[in-house]
PDB file of C-alpha atoms in Angstrom:
ATOM      1  CA  MET W 852      -3.427  11.606   8.145  1.00  0.00           C
ATOM      2  CA  ASP W 853      -6.389  12.480   5.970  1.00  0.00           C
ATOM      3  CA  ASP W 854      -7.740  10.701   2.852  1.00  0.00           C
ATOM      4  CA  ARG W 855      -5.762  12.950   0.535  1.00  0.00           C
ATOM      5  CA  GLU W 856      -2.448  12.130   2.225  1.00  0.00           C
ATOM      6  CA  ILE W 857      -3.248   8.414   2.258  1.00  0.00           C
ATOM      7  CA  ILE W 858      -4.115   8.481  -1.535  1.00  0.00           C
ATOM      8  CA  ASP W 859      -0.980  10.522  -2.290  1.00  0.00           C
ATOM      9  CA  ASN W 860       1.124   7.782  -0.363  1.00  0.00           C
ATOM     10  CA  ILE W 861      -0.605   5.018  -2.336  1.00  0.00           C
ATOM     11  CA  GLY W 862       0.142   6.782  -5.454  1.00  0.00           C
ATOM     12  CA  GLY W 863       3.855   6.994  -4.605  1.00  0.00           C
ATOM     13  CA  LEU W 864       3.966   3.357  -3.611  1.00  0.00           C
ATOM     14  CA  VAL W 865       2.226   2.250  -6.749  1.00  0.00           C
ATOM     15  CA  SER W 866       4.759   4.220  -8.803  1.00  0.00           C
ATOM     16  CA  GLU W 867       7.693   2.558  -6.926  1.00  0.00           C
ATOM     17  CA  GLU W 868       6.121  -0.835  -7.153  1.00  0.00           C
ATOM     18  CA  ARG W 869       5.663  -0.431 -10.976  1.00  0.00           C
ATOM     19  CA  ASP W 870       9.297   0.647 -11.285  1.00  0.00           C
ATOM     20  CA  LEU W 871      10.637  -2.271  -9.491  1.00  0.00           C
ATOM     21  CA  ARG W 872       8.375  -4.746 -11.403  1.00  0.00           C
ATOM     22  CA  ASP W 873       9.506  -3.174 -14.652  1.00  0.00           C
ATOM     23  CA  ARG W 874      13.016  -3.491 -13.725  1.00  0.00           C
ATOM     24  CA  SER W 875      12.554  -7.136 -12.641  1.00  0.00           C
ATOM     25  CA  THR W 876      11.318  -8.006 -16.209  1.00  0.00           C
ATOM     26  CA  ARG W 877      13.525  -5.590 -18.220  1.00  0.00           C
ATOM     27  CA  ASP W 878      16.876  -6.814 -16.702  1.00  0.00           C
ATOM     28  CA  ARG W 879      17.705 -10.306 -17.341  1.00  0.00           C
ATOM     29  CA  THR W 880      19.372 -10.544 -13.940  1.00  0.00           C
ATOM     30  CA  GLY W 881      16.105  -9.620 -12.129  1.00  0.00           C
ATOM     31  CA  LEU W 882      16.054  -7.743  -8.936  1.00  0.00           C
ATOM     32  CA  SER W 883      18.911  -7.664  -6.411  1.00  0.00           C
ATOM     33  CA  ALA W 884      18.074  -9.052  -2.898  1.00  0.00           C
ATOM     34  CA  ASP W 885      17.628  -5.562  -1.541  1.00  0.00           C
ATOM     35  CA  GLU W 886      15.178  -4.683  -4.406  1.00  0.00           C
ATOM     36  CA  ARG W 887      13.145  -7.847  -3.735  1.00  0.00           C
ATOM     37  CA  SER W 888      12.963  -6.917  -0.116  1.00  0.00           C
ATOM     38  CA  ARG W 889      11.912  -3.376  -0.888  1.00  0.00           C
ATOM     39  CA  LEU W 890       9.230  -4.753  -3.371  1.00  0.00           C
ATOM     40  CA  ARG W 891       7.788  -6.880  -0.513  1.00  0.00           C
ATOM     41  CA  THR W 892       7.855  -3.847   1.866  1.00  0.00           C
ATOM     42  CA  VAL W 893       6.085  -1.712  -0.726  1.00  0.00           C
ATOM     43  CA  GLU W 894       3.392  -4.369  -1.291  1.00  0.00           C
ATOM     44  CA  ALA W 895       2.813  -4.680   2.512  1.00  0.00           C
ATOM     45  CA  GLN W 896       2.563  -0.856   2.849  1.00  0.00           C
ATOM     46  CA  LEU W 897       0.120  -0.651  -0.032  1.00  0.00           C
ATOM     47  CA  GLU W 898      -2.170  -3.189   1.570  1.00  0.00           C
ATOM     48  CA  GLN W 899      -1.932  -1.240   4.930  1.00  0.00           C
ATOM     49  CA  TYR W 900      -2.792   2.050   3.291  1.00  0.00           C
ATOM     50  CA  TRP W 901      -5.665   0.631   1.244  1.00  0.00           C
ATOM     51  CA  ASP W 902      -6.949  -0.937   4.564  1.00  0.00           C
ATOM     52  CA  LEU W 903      -6.630   2.385   6.374  1.00  0.00           C
ATOM     53  CA  LEU W 904      -8.485   4.157   3.567  1.00  0.00           C
ATOM     54  CA  ARG W 905     -11.311   1.548   3.663  1.00  0.00           C
ATOM     55  CA  GLN W 906     -11.520   1.945   7.505  1.00  0.00           C
ATOM     56  CA  ARG W 907     -11.764   5.651   7.223  1.00  0.00           C
ATOM     57  CA  ARG W 908     -14.468   5.559   4.523  1.00  0.00           C
ATOM     58  CA  ALA W 909     -16.517   3.032   6.447  1.00  0.00           C
ATOM     59  CA  LEU W 910     -16.334   5.173   9.701  1.00  0.00           C
ATOM     60  CA  SER W 911     -17.328   8.222   7.701  1.00  0.00           C
ATOM     61  CA  GLU W 912     -20.320   6.309   6.027  1.00  0.00           C
ATOM     62  CA  PHE W 913     -21.681   5.409   9.364  1.00  0.00           C
ATOM     63  CA  GLY W 914     -21.336   8.927  10.917  1.00  0.00           C
ATOM     64  CA  GLU W 915     -18.201   8.142  12.906  1.00  0.00           C
ATOM     65  CA  ASP W 916     -14.951  10.035  13.111  1.00  0.00           C
ATOM     66  CA  PRO W 917     -12.625   8.724  10.436  1.00  0.00           C
ATOM     67  CA  SER W 918      -9.568   9.721  12.504  1.00  0.00           C
ATOM     68  CA  GLY W 919     -10.426   6.679  14.635  1.00  0.00           C
ATOM     69  CA  ALA W 920      -9.094   4.407  11.853  1.00  0.00           C
ATOM     70  CA  LYS W 921      -5.686   2.886  12.670  1.00  0.00           C
ATOM     71  CA  VAL W 922      -2.934   1.344  10.549  1.00  0.00           C
ATOM     72  CA  ARG W 923      -3.097  -2.381  11.168  1.00  0.00           C
ATOM     73  CA  PRO W 924      -0.097  -4.679  11.135  1.00  0.00           C
ATOM     74  CA  ALA W 925       0.962  -5.927   7.668  1.00  0.00           C
ATOM     75  CA  GLY W 926       0.322  -9.569   8.635  1.00  0.00           C
ATOM     76  CA  GLU W 927      -3.222  -8.690   9.570  1.00  0.00           C
ATOM     77  CA  VAL W 928      -4.170  -6.941   6.209  1.00  0.00           C
ATOM     78  CA  GLU W 929      -2.233  -9.158   3.877  1.00  0.00           C
ATOM     79  CA  GLY W 930      -4.432 -11.155   1.505  1.00  0.00           C
ATOM     80  CA  TYR W 931      -7.616  -9.157   2.345  1.00  0.00           C
ATOM     81  CA  GLN W 932      -9.988  -9.358  -0.502  1.00  0.00           C
ATOM     82  CA  ASN W 933     -11.608  -5.982  -1.702  1.00  0.00           C
TER      83      ASN W 933
END
């Protein structure tokens, strides 16, 4: 996966996250259990993609092959500070 694909995936997930958050505030009933679960999944995937993109850019910056970057488990990247 190259940077463009990662950025495209991030864009799609951001759009989905925004839609879910809008629905949660627009509807008085909030999100269903499935929608809350999906929101948590989207948030975790976003963190993983951002981490992957940062890894790739760091490898490139230091003259290494960006394809060496790997998706890390969600639990490992959750809460990283930019």
